[in-house]
XYZ file of C-alpha atoms in Angstrom:
685
model
C 47.790 61.197 165.308
C 50.673 63.224 167.086
C 53.145 61.948 165.085
C 51.422 62.142 161.759
C 51.169 65.975 162.634
C 55.041 65.962 164.279
C 55.752 64.536 160.628
C 54.160 67.016 158.739
C 55.448 70.156 160.931
C 58.862 69.069 160.628
C 58.367 68.538 156.605
C 57.183 71.828 156.901
C 59.916 73.312 158.654
C 62.142 71.136 156.338
C 60.293 72.872 153.311
C 60.542 76.400 154.399
C 64.598 75.923 155.846
C 65.249 74.980 152.033
C 63.571 77.952 150.828
C 65.285 80.138 152.999
C 68.351 78.491 151.976
C 67.532 78.531 148.427
C 66.547 82.355 148.877
C 69.624 83.501 150.646
C 71.924 81.116 147.882
C 70.292 82.931 145.232
C 70.835 86.260 147.167
C 74.254 85.471 148.162
C 74.663 84.253 144.349
C 73.162 87.606 143.278
C 75.504 89.615 145.839
C 78.359 87.670 144.591
C 77.207 88.547 141.265
C 76.763 92.162 141.967
C 80.128 92.496 143.603
C 81.989 90.573 140.902
C 80.048 93.094 138.465
C 81.293 95.995 140.433
C 84.807 94.847 141.072
C 84.851 94.010 136.990
C 83.372 97.723 136.532
C 85.867 99.277 138.730
C 88.803 97.114 137.608
C 88.157 97.991 133.802
C 87.430 101.467 134.385
C 85.125 104.067 132.445
C 84.759 102.589 128.638
C 85.561 105.426 126.477
C 83.190 107.339 124.831
C 84.881 108.831 121.788
C 83.633 107.978 118.269
C 84.668 109.715 115.087
C 83.547 112.957 114.474
C 83.050 114.851 111.083
C 85.247 117.916 110.814
C 83.542 121.179 109.557
C 84.761 123.953 107.231
C 82.873 127.283 107.263
C 83.143 129.918 104.819
C 84.746 133.384 105.974
C 80.973 134.643 107.243
C 80.910 131.554 109.170
C 78.253 129.448 107.158
C 78.773 125.468 106.758
C 80.082 125.122 103.190
C 81.587 121.514 103.427
C 82.443 118.883 106.080
C 85.189 115.783 105.904
C 85.010 112.676 108.188
C 86.737 109.125 108.270
C 84.002 106.952 108.043
C 80.924 108.276 109.733
C 79.456 111.865 108.809
C 78.576 113.290 112.542
C 78.461 116.491 114.181
C 78.914 116.100 117.652
C 76.051 118.705 119.837
C 75.567 118.956 123.583
C 71.912 117.856 124.875
C 71.393 121.553 125.262
C 71.654 122.073 121.647
C 68.975 119.521 120.822
C 65.382 120.674 120.443
C 63.723 119.255 123.480
C 60.682 117.654 121.258
C 63.974 115.813 119.905
C 64.823 114.378 123.536
C 61.589 114.076 124.655
C 60.746 111.400 121.541
C 63.818 109.652 121.943
C 62.752 108.544 125.468
C 59.319 108.048 124.634
C 59.706 105.820 121.738
C 63.129 103.960 122.875
C 63.079 103.647 126.611
C 60.102 105.281 128.900
C 62.124 104.575 132.182
C 65.380 105.410 130.976
C 65.773 107.903 133.668
C 64.659 105.198 136.449
C 66.262 101.940 135.956
C 70.533 101.574 136.099
C 70.851 100.614 132.602
C 68.381 97.436 132.523
C 64.708 97.799 132.018
C 63.885 93.869 133.678
C 60.411 94.071 132.680
C 61.141 94.476 129.040
C 63.636 92.018 129.204
C 61.423 89.296 131.008
C 58.871 89.840 128.427
C 61.468 89.775 125.217
C 63.008 86.638 126.976
C 59.440 84.656 126.936
C 58.866 85.531 123.207
C 62.681 84.170 122.533
C 62.168 80.970 124.725
C 58.947 80.481 122.738
C 60.618 80.667 119.222
C 63.481 79.088 120.122
C 65.777 82.322 118.606
C 66.622 85.709 119.406
C 63.470 87.557 117.599
C 62.820 90.772 119.926
C 65.293 92.693 121.651
C 64.847 94.673 125.537
C 67.556 96.816 124.836
C 67.338 100.323 127.147
C 69.017 103.337 125.557
C 72.169 102.836 127.779
C 72.410 99.473 126.038
C 71.669 100.901 122.678
C 74.512 103.529 122.986
C 76.940 100.935 124.294
C 75.873 98.688 121.010
C 76.831 101.751 118.837
C 80.157 102.250 120.519
C 81.559 99.173 120.686
C 79.788 96.022 119.059
C 77.904 94.930 115.331
C 74.477 94.751 115.266
C 74.229 90.797 114.794
C 71.419 89.484 117.300
C 73.149 86.937 119.563
C 72.834 86.222 123.527
C 76.582 86.461 123.421
C 76.677 90.019 121.976
C 73.793 91.177 124.308
C 75.812 89.709 127.465
C 78.603 92.075 126.001
C 76.187 94.943 125.503
C 74.922 94.522 129.085
C 78.116 94.473 130.636
C 79.376 97.466 128.822
C 76.117 99.522 129.782
C 76.602 98.483 133.822
C 79.882 100.148 133.175
C 78.395 103.672 131.961
C 75.633 104.051 133.976
C 78.094 103.291 136.600
C 80.546 106.302 135.334
C 78.295 108.282 133.439
C 75.273 110.310 134.333
C 71.825 110.106 132.501
C 72.444 113.348 130.628
C 75.997 112.203 129.375
C 74.672 108.586 128.108
C 71.715 109.885 126.444
C 73.530 112.813 124.632
C 75.983 109.992 123.387
C 73.236 107.592 122.305
C 71.726 110.672 120.057
C 75.144 111.592 118.813
C 75.842 108.022 117.526
C 72.423 106.770 116.108
C 72.731 105.882 112.297
C 69.806 107.555 110.489
C 70.407 106.187 106.991
C 72.550 108.185 103.744
C 75.283 108.181 105.562
C 74.060 110.347 108.518
C 75.194 109.499 112.318
C 73.535 111.627 114.992
C 70.713 113.732 115.533
C 72.708 117.432 114.202
C 74.046 115.117 110.928
C 70.415 113.643 110.143
C 68.690 116.921 110.887
C 70.814 119.159 108.604
C 70.020 116.363 105.725
C 66.650 116.002 106.075
C 65.543 119.554 107.069
C 68.423 121.473 106.288
C 68.818 123.306 109.800
C 70.334 122.312 113.536
C 68.770 119.799 115.736
C 68.172 122.864 117.952
C 65.932 124.160 115.170
C 63.330 120.995 114.972
C 59.843 121.069 115.338
C 57.498 118.582 116.927
C 56.488 117.255 113.798
C 60.494 117.006 112.540
C 61.603 115.753 115.539
C 58.888 112.944 115.153
C 59.920 112.007 111.872
C 63.786 111.893 112.615
C 63.283 109.812 115.906
C 61.259 107.285 113.537
C 64.246 106.928 111.462
C 66.249 105.152 114.164
C 64.171 101.900 114.281
C 64.941 101.129 110.660
C 66.801 103.826 108.597
C 66.464 101.631 105.275
C 62.429 101.218 105.979
C 61.484 104.670 107.284
C 63.779 107.224 105.605
C 61.090 109.824 104.851
C 63.454 110.166 101.466
C 63.242 106.533 100.399
C 59.712 105.304 102.133
C 57.591 108.720 102.591
C 54.379 106.389 103.966
C 56.744 104.110 106.004
C 57.611 107.059 107.526
C 54.605 109.043 108.206
C 53.346 105.915 110.048
C 56.559 105.260 112.076
C 56.092 109.015 112.977
C 52.177 109.161 114.200
C 53.388 106.294 116.468
C 56.201 108.497 117.922
C 54.060 111.134 118.450
C 51.292 108.830 120.197
C 53.728 107.603 122.658
C 54.785 110.890 123.349
C 51.048 111.499 124.044
C 50.462 109.022 125.936
C 53.285 109.925 128.125
C 52.519 113.154 129.068
C 55.311 114.676 126.831
C 52.636 116.665 124.495
C 49.210 117.484 124.448
C 46.273 115.837 122.567
C 45.913 118.956 120.513
C 49.923 119.331 119.663
C 49.590 116.052 118.410
C 46.897 116.500 116.101
C 48.638 119.420 114.817
C 51.811 117.670 114.355
C 50.216 115.019 112.518
C 48.647 117.419 110.316
C 51.604 119.498 109.454
C 53.228 118.976 105.894
C 56.626 117.724 105.864
C 59.045 119.961 103.975
C 62.162 117.544 103.047
C 65.543 119.438 101.936
C 68.033 116.570 101.447
C 68.157 117.695 97.842
C 69.802 120.782 98.717
C 71.698 119.025 101.119
C 73.216 117.169 98.035
C 73.688 120.308 96.203
C 75.708 121.842 99.013
C 77.732 119.157 99.301
C 79.387 120.327 95.637
C 80.274 123.804 97.142
C 84.355 124.693 96.384
C 85.517 120.473 96.556
C 88.927 121.942 95.265
C 89.303 124.526 97.844
C 88.363 122.147 100.238
C 90.800 119.789 99.553
C 93.280 122.714 99.745
C 92.478 123.640 103.182
C 92.497 120.606 104.644
C 95.967 119.654 103.208
C 96.965 123.368 104.927
C 95.227 122.271 108.105
C 96.882 119.012 108.301
C 100.463 120.887 108.016
C 99.103 123.820 110.927
C 97.773 120.515 113.289
C 101.010 118.509 112.941
C 102.944 121.601 113.943
C 100.726 122.241 116.819
C 101.317 118.381 118.103
C 97.940 117.849 117.137
C 96.465 115.143 114.967
C 93.892 115.634 111.799
C 92.564 112.597 112.524
C 91.124 113.722 115.640
C 88.081 114.258 113.814
C 85.537 117.018 115.139
C 87.579 119.903 113.701
C 85.884 123.367 113.174
C 87.813 125.403 110.407
C 86.977 128.806 109.342
C 88.265 129.710 105.800
C 88.842 132.520 103.453
C 86.005 131.186 100.880
C 83.798 134.065 100.020
C 80.699 132.603 98.704
C 79.770 135.244 96.172
C 83.111 134.683 94.425
C 83.047 131.272 94.418
C 79.624 131.005 93.199
C 80.272 133.813 90.241
C 83.709 131.597 89.216
C 81.554 128.331 89.023
C 79.220 130.035 87.187
C 81.255 131.575 84.681
C 83.008 128.434 84.385
C 79.770 126.625 83.144
C 79.099 129.495 81.108
C 82.282 130.134 78.670
C 84.330 126.598 78.895
C 83.268 124.529 75.888
C 82.305 120.817 76.000
C 85.633 120.437 74.075
C 87.623 118.815 76.894
C 88.736 122.002 77.741
C 90.298 122.073 81.255
C 90.068 125.093 83.848
C 91.971 126.256 86.633
C 91.029 129.211 88.594
C 91.847 131.386 91.323
C 91.192 134.781 93.355
C 92.523 136.109 96.540
C 92.802 139.443 98.299
C 96.587 141.484 97.720
C 96.052 142.667 101.749
C 95.696 139.518 103.751
C 96.354 136.473 101.114
C 93.031 135.051 101.569
C 92.039 132.812 98.779
C 88.599 133.860 98.028
C 87.586 131.247 95.379
C 89.242 128.474 93.682
C 88.222 126.058 90.788
C 90.985 123.244 89.845
C 88.699 121.882 87.090
C 85.823 121.295 85.149
C 84.012 118.536 87.210
C 85.511 117.751 90.549
C 83.534 113.940 90.292
C 85.672 113.060 87.347
C 88.781 114.461 88.594
C 90.012 115.747 91.716
C 93.234 116.958 90.091
C 93.788 120.708 91.059
C 94.558 122.252 87.744
C 95.261 125.680 89.819
C 97.616 124.036 92.648
C 99.115 121.178 91.200
C 99.315 121.533 87.522
C 102.481 122.626 86.007
C 101.844 124.303 82.583
C 103.436 127.205 80.693
C 102.509 130.822 81.555
C 103.586 132.098 77.970
C 103.722 135.792 78.056
C 102.030 136.553 81.412
C 105.759 135.562 83.125
C 106.970 138.860 81.453
C 105.800 141.159 84.696
C 108.193 139.190 86.640
C 110.995 139.497 84.079
C 110.115 143.698 84.085
C 110.134 143.407 87.829
C 113.968 142.367 87.922
C 114.354 144.975 85.065
C 112.966 148.236 87.089
C 115.218 147.291 89.806
C 118.130 146.746 87.232
C 117.193 150.427 86.014
C 114.843 149.840 83.394
C 112.078 152.279 83.202
C 108.573 152.527 81.519
C 109.951 154.864 78.805
C 112.906 152.801 78.233
C 112.797 151.788 74.591
C 114.493 148.932 72.404
C 114.963 148.171 68.960
C 112.740 145.129 68.138
C 112.866 144.179 64.816
C 113.326 140.609 63.646
C 116.239 139.734 65.552
C 118.161 135.916 66.139
C 119.487 135.395 69.372
C 122.234 132.789 69.725
C 123.454 131.432 72.989
C 124.856 128.159 74.809
C 128.322 130.046 73.468
C 126.735 130.454 69.814
C 126.399 126.684 69.474
C 122.617 127.351 69.317
C 120.322 130.440 68.087
C 116.598 131.145 69.025
C 114.367 133.413 66.697
C 111.383 134.653 68.387
C 108.492 135.951 66.664
C 104.852 137.710 68.033
C 101.778 136.624 67.750
C 100.870 137.604 64.514
C 104.192 137.284 62.835
C 104.644 140.912 62.548
C 107.520 143.037 64.455
C 107.341 146.777 65.124
C 110.440 147.810 63.236
C 111.270 150.632 65.290
C 112.279 151.165 68.907
C 109.251 150.823 71.378
C 108.816 151.484 74.986
C 108.877 149.082 78.041
C 105.222 150.520 78.508
C 104.191 149.583 74.995
C 105.597 146.227 74.781
C 103.973 144.893 77.768
C 100.799 146.331 76.378
C 101.224 144.785 72.845
C 103.551 141.883 74.504
C 106.350 142.599 72.253
C 108.555 139.374 72.443
C 111.681 140.888 70.908
C 111.844 143.467 73.483
C 110.993 140.767 76.398
C 114.139 138.754 75.064
C 116.529 141.565 75.211
C 115.535 142.385 78.333
C 116.343 139.271 79.578
C 119.590 139.539 77.544
C 120.306 142.722 79.854
C 119.205 141.770 83.188
C 120.377 138.014 82.613
C 119.089 134.694 84.097
C 120.262 135.175 87.674
C 118.338 138.290 88.355
C 115.216 136.837 86.562
C 115.268 133.340 88.312
C 115.647 134.803 91.779
C 113.214 137.558 91.033
C 110.902 134.515 90.232
C 111.724 132.460 93.420
C 111.849 136.269 95.567
C 107.491 136.250 94.479
C 106.916 132.864 95.331
C 107.454 131.278 91.840
C 108.864 127.298 92.197
C 110.863 127.459 88.921
C 114.522 127.416 87.846
C 114.971 128.935 84.301
C 116.853 126.945 82.044
C 119.795 129.152 80.406
C 117.475 129.386 77.244
C 116.188 132.904 75.501
C 112.929 131.091 75.411
C 112.561 131.593 78.983
C 111.656 135.233 78.823
C 108.303 134.370 76.534
C 107.203 132.134 79.144
C 108.320 128.300 78.832
C 109.140 127.186 82.083
C 106.729 125.179 83.553
C 104.998 126.720 86.579
C 101.523 126.433 88.294
C 98.354 129.050 88.739
C 98.721 129.132 92.113
C 102.208 130.294 92.399
C 102.046 132.887 89.553
C 98.755 134.398 91.067
C 100.506 134.374 94.397
C 102.996 136.412 92.500
C 100.736 139.075 90.982
C 99.268 139.307 94.135
C 102.324 140.577 95.935
C 103.026 142.876 93.021
C 99.192 144.410 94.028
C 100.243 144.242 97.595
C 102.695 147.081 97.265
C 105.581 144.555 96.634
C 104.725 143.253 100.425
C 105.404 139.471 101.282
C 102.124 138.486 101.169
C 101.218 134.541 101.812
C 98.215 133.198 100.183
C 96.333 131.091 102.841
C 92.853 129.560 102.422
C 92.344 128.859 106.613
C 91.609 131.705 109.370
C 91.177 129.639 112.505
C 90.837 126.346 113.773
C 88.670 124.707 116.848
C 88.679 121.557 117.928
C 85.811 119.186 119.257
C 85.596 121.153 122.504
C 85.388 124.320 120.952
C 88.939 125.698 121.912
C 91.179 127.614 119.326
C 93.944 125.833 118.255
C 95.017 127.957 115.559
C 94.328 131.699 114.240
C 96.167 133.187 111.594
C 99.089 135.554 112.336
C 98.995 138.831 110.676
C 100.939 139.104 107.374
C 104.716 140.430 107.297
C 105.113 143.582 106.188
C 108.340 142.625 104.649
C 108.504 143.997 101.411
C 109.840 141.769 98.106
C 109.756 145.157 95.888
C 110.039 148.474 96.878
C 106.434 150.503 96.583
C 107.869 152.584 93.775
C 108.892 149.318 91.726
C 105.580 147.639 92.612
C 103.638 150.694 91.216
C 105.305 151.308 88.322
C 104.786 147.716 87.320
C 101.176 147.756 88.788
C 100.575 150.398 86.161
C 102.375 148.855 83.436
C 100.224 146.081 83.667
C 97.036 148.319 83.109
C 98.401 149.176 79.740
C 96.870 146.075 77.746
C 93.334 147.717 77.632
C 94.635 150.765 76.455
C 94.280 151.088 72.768
C 96.809 154.055 72.252
C 99.596 151.469 72.810
C 98.492 149.618 68.963
C 101.110 149.219 66.829
C 101.871 146.455 64.287
C 99.391 144.519 66.722
C 96.872 145.684 69.324
C 97.212 145.648 72.929
C 96.299 142.152 74.509
C 93.273 143.468 76.544
C 91.319 145.111 74.065
C 88.606 142.623 73.408
C 87.878 143.044 77.434
C 87.507 146.870 77.310
C 84.011 146.815 76.087
C 83.241 145.113 79.729
C 85.669 146.808 81.968
C 84.411 149.529 84.074
C 86.942 150.335 86.792
C 91.148 150.154 86.243
C 92.790 146.698 86.266
C 96.408 146.075 85.638
C 96.717 142.734 84.265
C 98.887 140.317 81.718
C 97.892 137.504 79.575
C 99.752 134.510 78.030
C 99.426 132.216 75.396
C 101.278 128.748 73.971
C 100.265 126.749 71.432
C 98.343 124.563 74.279
C 98.304 127.009 77.292
C 96.237 130.109 78.023
C 96.952 132.146 80.596
C 95.315 135.465 82.124
C 96.074 137.212 85.829
C 95.688 140.422 86.985
C 93.841 142.580 89.693
C 92.353 145.366 90.806
C 93.361 147.391 94.085
C 91.519 144.982 95.919
C 91.192 141.708 94.409
C 93.379 139.329 92.582
C 92.683 136.509 90.041
C 94.223 134.087 87.549
C 92.870 131.629 85.267
C 94.340 129.182 83.161
C 92.684 126.908 80.580
C 93.934 124.000 78.576
C 93.935 120.673 78.075
C 95.560 117.740 80.217
C 97.187 116.282 77.732
C 98.856 118.837 76.205
C 96.460 119.699 73.133
C 96.905 122.195 70.941
C 94.287 125.381 71.467
C 93.053 125.422 67.683
C 89.501 126.567 68.378
C 88.706 129.971 68.560
C 85.892 129.121 71.478
C 88.851 127.424 73.312
C 91.238 130.458 73.159
C 88.452 133.252 74.235
C 87.283 131.349 77.285
C 89.775 132.631 79.652
C 89.707 136.325 79.163
C 85.549 136.343 79.199
C 85.576 134.490 82.424
C 88.431 136.965 83.849
C 86.889 140.210 83.019
C 83.018 139.049 83.992
C 83.903 137.490 87.606
C 85.994 140.732 88.185
C 83.002 142.593 86.960
C 80.310 140.680 88.798
C 82.397 140.759 92.129
C 83.148 144.425 92.133
C 79.726 145.668 91.309
C 77.875 147.654 93.569
C 81.622 149.060 94.877
C 83.257 152.258 94.102
C 85.681 151.863 91.419
C 89.566 152.250 93.296
C 92.227 153.842 91.674
C 95.943 152.538 92.216
C 97.461 155.463 94.448
C 100.987 155.883 93.174
C 103.669 156.041 96.407
C 106.049 158.638 97.429
C 108.717 159.152 95.026
C 106.635 158.031 92.152
C 105.243 160.657 89.800
C 102.852 160.534 86.367
C 103.611 161.955 83.250
C 101.352 162.485 80.432
C 104.217 161.243 77.356
C 103.997 160.515 73.779
C 103.354 156.706 72.876
C 105.706 156.827 70.084
C 108.868 158.938 71.514
C 108.626 158.924 75.167
C 108.887 162.711 75.175
C 106.309 164.835 77.451
C 102.978 165.243 75.706
C 102.109 168.319 73.908
C 98.848 169.131 71.241
C 101.297 168.231 68.003
C 101.665 164.782 69.084
C 98.839 162.658 68.788
C 99.106 159.174 70.888
C 99.523 160.286 74.254
C 99.286 158.164 77.552
C 100.194 158.985 81.261
C 102.675 156.763 82.689
C 104.357 156.634 86.209
C 107.641 156.534 86.578
C 110.141 157.269 89.592
C 111.218 160.925 90.009
C 114.559 160.272 88.775
C 113.509 158.923 85.594
C 111.114 161.714 84.402
C 111.470 162.834 81.131
C 112.980 165.907 80.281
C 112.566 166.797 76.737
C 109.085 167.496 74.580
C 107.801 165.158 72.067
C 108.324 167.386 69.420
C 112.068 167.816 70.184
C 113.752 166.861 67.081
C 116.769 165.194 68.784
C 114.551 162.922 70.525
C 113.520 161.042 67.364
C 116.927 160.786 66.288
C 117.812 159.276 69.300
C 115.416 156.998 69.246
C 115.928 155.933 65.939
C 119.501 155.460 66.483
C 119.024 153.181 69.405
C 121.493 154.542 71.804
C 121.515 155.797 74.910
C 120.561 159.080 74.995
C 121.924 160.584 78.043
C 117.989 161.904 79.140
C 117.061 158.944 81.292
C 116.238 156.161 78.848
C 119.011 153.455 78.214
C 118.861 152.033 74.755
C 120.131 148.979 74.131
C 122.211 147.683 70.980
C 121.262 144.661 69.838
C 124.041 141.904 70.695
C 123.869 137.820 70.852
C 123.307 135.975 73.661
C 126.582 134.622 75.827
């Protein structure tokens, strides 16, 4: 009996020892594993939390107008810049013990494991927010135990090196919410047209509901599923004390207003402009030693939303459905800021930017550049040249060129530079080039920012060399600025993902490319295209726009068989337009030909509406004088065609328009010795 008791006690002690040994072994194994995990974490270090971030474009007022992203549209925001409802909803729905566990919710894991064992496959997840964040950053979404173990290892490392708020912030910025949106900020802007910090309770519940399955719970694609899931989110929030029952009831009854359609519309804002902005940003960042691919840039641009919208509406209104294409841009003379830009009629069909990339013939729009060189070379608005039908020879007499005017007619008598530019006389232009020479003309064009080398042919005076609209508009803008070296720009500033400003546009140069006097005289010459007083064998070229004109503009149009140009400016804004066909098809339809002028004048009038009309103010050294258009003499009552012109002090006329010798000098086509240089016809050499 005693022996039996002894044996039982011995067996009991042995069993206890085995249990203790097992426990010690398990504890040792657990501690060893924990130590190994700790060592592994320390050796491998903190896992990187970097993710692709979208770069954001702002207009000049600071409003977002677009974005650019490499693979995922994501706008990273701090946890403090999210609605508290949003944070509470995420924790209540995805991981209620988030702030108390170390990355693993063992009870959930055990429950999920039992279900997986019963089914013989991986059917239910038990991922914490930390584990889901790890999956978003580093892993695929396949349901395998291998991926789950790897996910756990990453989660462990993250819990060691990062605090809970950092992990929650990262998770909420990496979750996919459907329709190409990653993170709560992108989702908030897409679904509700607002920032994540401004979401209401019911909106926050809708956003969080999507995370369970974007294709199933999107309120855009599946509103009923979204509503049911939203109710579940709200009930979990109420059960865990984040909201009251009354708040839950109100949020469930609140009507949800989606803004996804508005998002789609906003993505079409100035796409050609944003392409140019990104090209400029890449150049700027490279010079700063930064990489555009870093993402997360906030780029404040020069875009004026009113100017851009006006331009787009007018293009849609006046460009016929004939295949006609358009390039349009506007910029400020004092700053060079490009305020609007259109590169074609449909960006979705063609991203080719016809404003900045297409090289086409500007026609007579090149003449102000030629006349800028002529003003430097001694010409003035009252320089007269004979303009009869003329055949020019060039290339050492081996070639001839016979220019004509738009209506096939010729003045047949001397006309002034002021009249020649107003009616766009071609004989006057070619004779001017004859006197000035190719070299001075070419240097003036390049000085004003036009990337061109003119062939030695008389035709280049009439705009037969290919140039871009952006170069031409930039050149006119420099004239509008008073001759200053104003560089066109699209970017005001760039900040990185941390909010640090890495670039601010420097102040523009005060260097003069033209004297203030020549720039103003040329400007006033270009106001003549709107004045019928210059009508002769043909009308001033801007008269069709005059009925809509309410303020002074300086401009010049250009027409070839396949291209229409019009560039001009007020004292505060320059605008240029090109219309034509991509394949060089001839312009034959009157509607096609008329589009450029209609768009230009209506744009200038609409963007200036409500502003006081500005006059072009002459600088010192330039005087105004009322002259007779036909003789260039000082006007008196007996001379009917009178016009105010501006000339440099040395070029002021001395004779009255009634002086008979003045008329004789004009018809003799010789230098009258009165400040008016007359050029007899000669062949090109």
